[in-house]
Amino acid sequence: MSKAVITITDADFETEVLKAEQPVLVYFWASWCGPCQLMSPAINSAASEYSDRLKVVKMEIDPNPITVKQYQVEGVPALRLFQGDKLLESTEGVISKEKLLALLDTHLNSN
């Protein structure tokens, strides 16, 4: 079963991310961001490949300044990997699908 990437807002962040049962990958993006278009396929494939043990959400930065500020998102695309309220990993800028999956494997396989 492939899981879609869920779009969230500041208001949903606590429920969807910090209180989630599974680790959550948060993808910060912007409609005007060219590199974000390049990252989207990698994010979608992570959502389907890890659907059994990872939740993937995306948040547009402009309408959601609270979370962006709280997690010091300075550039997009940016990724934050959470387990409960703990931030496990943080990246800024485009990373390849291979690098993304390797990063996820590091954290998800250690559980």
PDB file of C-alpha atoms in Angstrom:
ATOM      1  CA  MET A   1       0.000   0.000   0.000  1.00  0.00           C
ATOM      2  CA  SER A   2       1.528   3.312  -0.950  1.00  0.00           C
ATOM      3  CA  LYS A   3       0.922   6.231   1.338  1.00  0.00           C
ATOM      4  CA  ALA A   4       0.570   9.740   0.057  1.00  0.00           C
ATOM      5  CA  VAL A   5       2.469  12.649   1.480  1.00  0.00           C
ATOM      6  CA  ILE A   6       0.155  14.560   3.822  1.00  0.00           C
ATOM      7  CA  THR A   7       0.035  18.352   3.605  1.00  0.00           C
ATOM      8  CA  ILE A   8       0.045  19.985   7.044  1.00  0.00           C
ATOM      9  CA  THR A   9      -0.044  23.477   8.542  1.00  0.00           C
ATOM     10  CA  ASP A  10       1.203  25.095  11.757  1.00  0.00           C
ATOM     11  CA  ALA A  11      -2.104  24.143  13.378  1.00  0.00           C
ATOM     12  CA  ASP A  12      -1.676  20.435  12.551  1.00  0.00           C
ATOM     13  CA  PHE A  13       1.999  20.161  13.411  1.00  0.00           C
ATOM     14  CA  GLU A  14       1.715  18.974  16.994  1.00  0.00           C
ATOM     15  CA  THR A  15      -0.904  16.327  16.240  1.00  0.00           C
ATOM     16  CA  GLU A  16       0.507  15.107  12.932  1.00  0.00           C
ATOM     17  CA  VAL A  17       4.191  15.172  13.861  1.00  0.00           C
ATOM     18  CA  LEU A  18       4.984  15.447  17.556  1.00  0.00           C
ATOM     19  CA  LYS A  19       2.217  13.081  18.653  1.00  0.00           C
ATOM     20  CA  ALA A  20       2.572  10.588  15.797  1.00  0.00           C
ATOM     21  CA  GLU A  21       3.145   6.926  16.595  1.00  0.00           C
ATOM     22  CA  GLN A  22       5.763   6.557  13.868  1.00  0.00           C
ATOM     23  CA  PRO A  23       8.795   8.632  12.955  1.00  0.00           C
ATOM     24  CA  VAL A  24       7.760  11.569  10.763  1.00  0.00           C
ATOM     25  CA  LEU A  25       9.692  13.148   7.912  1.00  0.00           C
ATOM     26  CA  VAL A  26       8.671  16.782   7.471  1.00  0.00           C
ATOM     27  CA  TYR A  27       9.404  18.265   4.067  1.00  0.00           C
ATOM     28  CA  PHE A  28       9.450  22.069   4.020  1.00  0.00           C
ATOM     29  CA  TRP A  29       8.907  23.594   0.575  1.00  0.00           C
ATOM     30  CA  ALA A  30       7.690  26.676  -1.263  1.00  0.00           C
ATOM     31  CA  SER A  31       5.730  27.108  -4.481  1.00  0.00           C
ATOM     32  CA  TRP A  32       8.360  29.531  -5.839  1.00  0.00           C
ATOM     33  CA  CYS A  33      11.259  27.193  -5.057  1.00  0.00           C
ATOM     34  CA  GLY A  34      12.756  25.538  -8.147  1.00  0.00           C
ATOM     35  CA  PRO A  35      14.889  23.005  -6.240  1.00  0.00           C
ATOM     36  CA  CYS A  36      11.760  21.912  -4.342  1.00  0.00           C
ATOM     37  CA  GLN A  37      10.330  20.630  -7.632  1.00  0.00           C
ATOM     38  CA  LEU A  38      13.432  18.430  -7.926  1.00  0.00           C
ATOM     39  CA  MET A  39      13.019  17.060  -4.404  1.00  0.00           C
ATOM     40  CA  SER A  40       9.335  16.189  -4.649  1.00  0.00           C
ATOM     41  CA  PRO A  41       9.756  12.834  -6.458  1.00  0.00           C
ATOM     42  CA  ALA A  42      12.296  11.676  -3.834  1.00  0.00           C
ATOM     43  CA  ILE A  43       9.917  12.665  -1.036  1.00  0.00           C
ATOM     44  CA  ASN A  44       7.054  10.798  -2.718  1.00  0.00           C
ATOM     45  CA  SER A  45       9.137   7.677  -3.172  1.00  0.00           C
ATOM     46  CA  ALA A  46      10.261   7.793   0.465  1.00  0.00           C
ATOM     47  CA  ALA A  47       6.584   7.985   1.464  1.00  0.00           C
ATOM     48  CA  SER A  48       5.730   4.873  -0.512  1.00  0.00           C
ATOM     49  CA  GLU A  49       8.901   2.859   0.174  1.00  0.00           C
ATOM     50  CA  TYR A  50       8.746   3.411   3.926  1.00  0.00           C
ATOM     51  CA  SER A  51       4.965   3.554   4.271  1.00  0.00           C
ATOM     52  CA  ASP A  52       4.979   0.800   6.892  1.00  0.00           C
ATOM     53  CA  ARG A  53       7.286   2.625   9.323  1.00  0.00           C
ATOM     54  CA  LEU A  54       7.408   6.292   8.408  1.00  0.00           C
ATOM     55  CA  LYS A  55       4.916   9.080   8.016  1.00  0.00           C
ATOM     56  CA  VAL A  56       5.798  11.767   5.482  1.00  0.00           C
ATOM     57  CA  VAL A  57       4.278  15.228   5.648  1.00  0.00           C
ATOM     58  CA  LYS A  58       4.939  18.419   3.764  1.00  0.00           C
ATOM     59  CA  MET A  59       4.561  21.984   4.860  1.00  0.00           C
ATOM     60  CA  GLU A  60       4.634  25.071   2.692  1.00  0.00           C
ATOM     61  CA  ILE A  61       6.837  27.601   4.462  1.00  0.00           C
ATOM     62  CA  ASP A  62       5.125  30.903   3.600  1.00  0.00           C
ATOM     63  CA  PRO A  63       1.720  30.243   5.230  1.00  0.00           C
ATOM     64  CA  ASN A  64       3.295  28.466   8.240  1.00  0.00           C
ATOM     65  CA  PRO A  65       5.820  30.811   9.867  1.00  0.00           C
ATOM     66  CA  ILE A  66       5.512  29.385  13.381  1.00  0.00           C
ATOM     67  CA  THR A  67       6.875  25.924  12.642  1.00  0.00           C
ATOM     68  CA  VAL A  68       9.427  27.298  10.196  1.00  0.00           C
ATOM     69  CA  LYS A  69      10.816  29.574  12.898  1.00  0.00           C
ATOM     70  CA  GLN A  70      10.612  26.952  15.631  1.00  0.00           C
ATOM     71  CA  TYR A  71      12.691  24.456  13.653  1.00  0.00           C
ATOM     72  CA  GLN A  72      15.022  27.058  12.128  1.00  0.00           C
ATOM     73  CA  VAL A  73      14.206  26.326   8.512  1.00  0.00           C
ATOM     74  CA  GLU A  74      16.486  28.750   6.705  1.00  0.00           C
ATOM     75  CA  GLY A  75      16.241  27.539   3.148  1.00  0.00           C
ATOM     76  CA  VAL A  76      14.030  25.246   1.139  1.00  0.00           C
ATOM     77  CA  PRO A  77      13.814  22.442   0.402  1.00  0.00           C
ATOM     78  CA  ALA A  78      14.447  21.397   3.988  1.00  0.00           C
ATOM     79  CA  LEU A  79      13.838  18.156   5.830  1.00  0.00           C
ATOM     80  CA  ARG A  80      13.329  17.451   9.501  1.00  0.00           C
ATOM     81  CA  LEU A  81      12.989  13.906  10.804  1.00  0.00           C
ATOM     82  CA  PHE A  82      11.146  13.531  14.095  1.00  0.00           C
ATOM     83  CA  GLN A  83      10.493  10.676  16.487  1.00  0.00           C
ATOM     84  CA  GLY A  84       7.839  12.025  18.818  1.00  0.00           C
ATOM     85  CA  ASP A  85       8.997  15.467  19.888  1.00  0.00           C
ATOM     86  CA  LYS A  86      12.649  14.603  19.280  1.00  0.00           C
ATOM     87  CA  LEU A  87      14.382  15.977  16.189  1.00  0.00           C
ATOM     88  CA  LEU A  88      16.570  13.181  14.802  1.00  0.00           C
ATOM     89  CA  GLU A  89      17.870  14.718  11.602  1.00  0.00           C
ATOM     90  CA  SER A  90      17.853  18.003   9.813  1.00  0.00           C
ATOM     91  CA  THR A  91      18.925  18.919   6.265  1.00  0.00           C
ATOM     92  CA  GLU A  92      18.668  22.010   4.089  1.00  0.00           C
ATOM     93  CA  GLY A  93      18.900  22.042   0.319  1.00  0.00           C
ATOM     94  CA  VAL A  94      18.356  19.388  -2.316  1.00  0.00           C
ATOM     95  CA  ILE A  95      19.600  15.900  -1.555  1.00  0.00           C
ATOM     96  CA  SER A  96      19.429  12.978  -3.942  1.00  0.00           C
ATOM     97  CA  LYS A  97      16.880  10.223  -3.508  1.00  0.00           C
ATOM     98  CA  GLU A  98      19.736   7.836  -2.651  1.00  0.00           C
ATOM     99  CA  LYS A  99      21.015  10.140   0.060  1.00  0.00           C
ATOM    100  CA  LEU A 100      17.510  10.630   1.427  1.00  0.00           C
ATOM    101  CA  LEU A 101      16.851   6.888   1.610  1.00  0.00           C
ATOM    102  CA  ALA A 102      20.257   6.281   3.212  1.00  0.00           C
ATOM    103  CA  LEU A 103      19.506   8.935   5.822  1.00  0.00           C
ATOM    104  CA  LEU A 104      16.134   7.337   6.576  1.00  0.00           C
ATOM    105  CA  ASP A 105      17.665   3.859   6.758  1.00  0.00           C
ATOM    106  CA  THR A 106      20.135   5.045   9.371  1.00  0.00           C
ATOM    107  CA  HIS A 107      17.338   6.072  11.692  1.00  0.00           C
ATOM    108  CA  LEU A 108      14.582   3.619  10.831  1.00  0.00           C
ATOM    109  CA  ASN A 109      16.711   0.493  10.963  1.00  0.00           C
ATOM    110  CA  SER A 110      18.102   1.260  14.373  1.00  0.00           C
ATOM    111  CA  ASN A 111      14.658   1.008  16.040  1.00  0.00           C
TER     112      ASN A 111
END
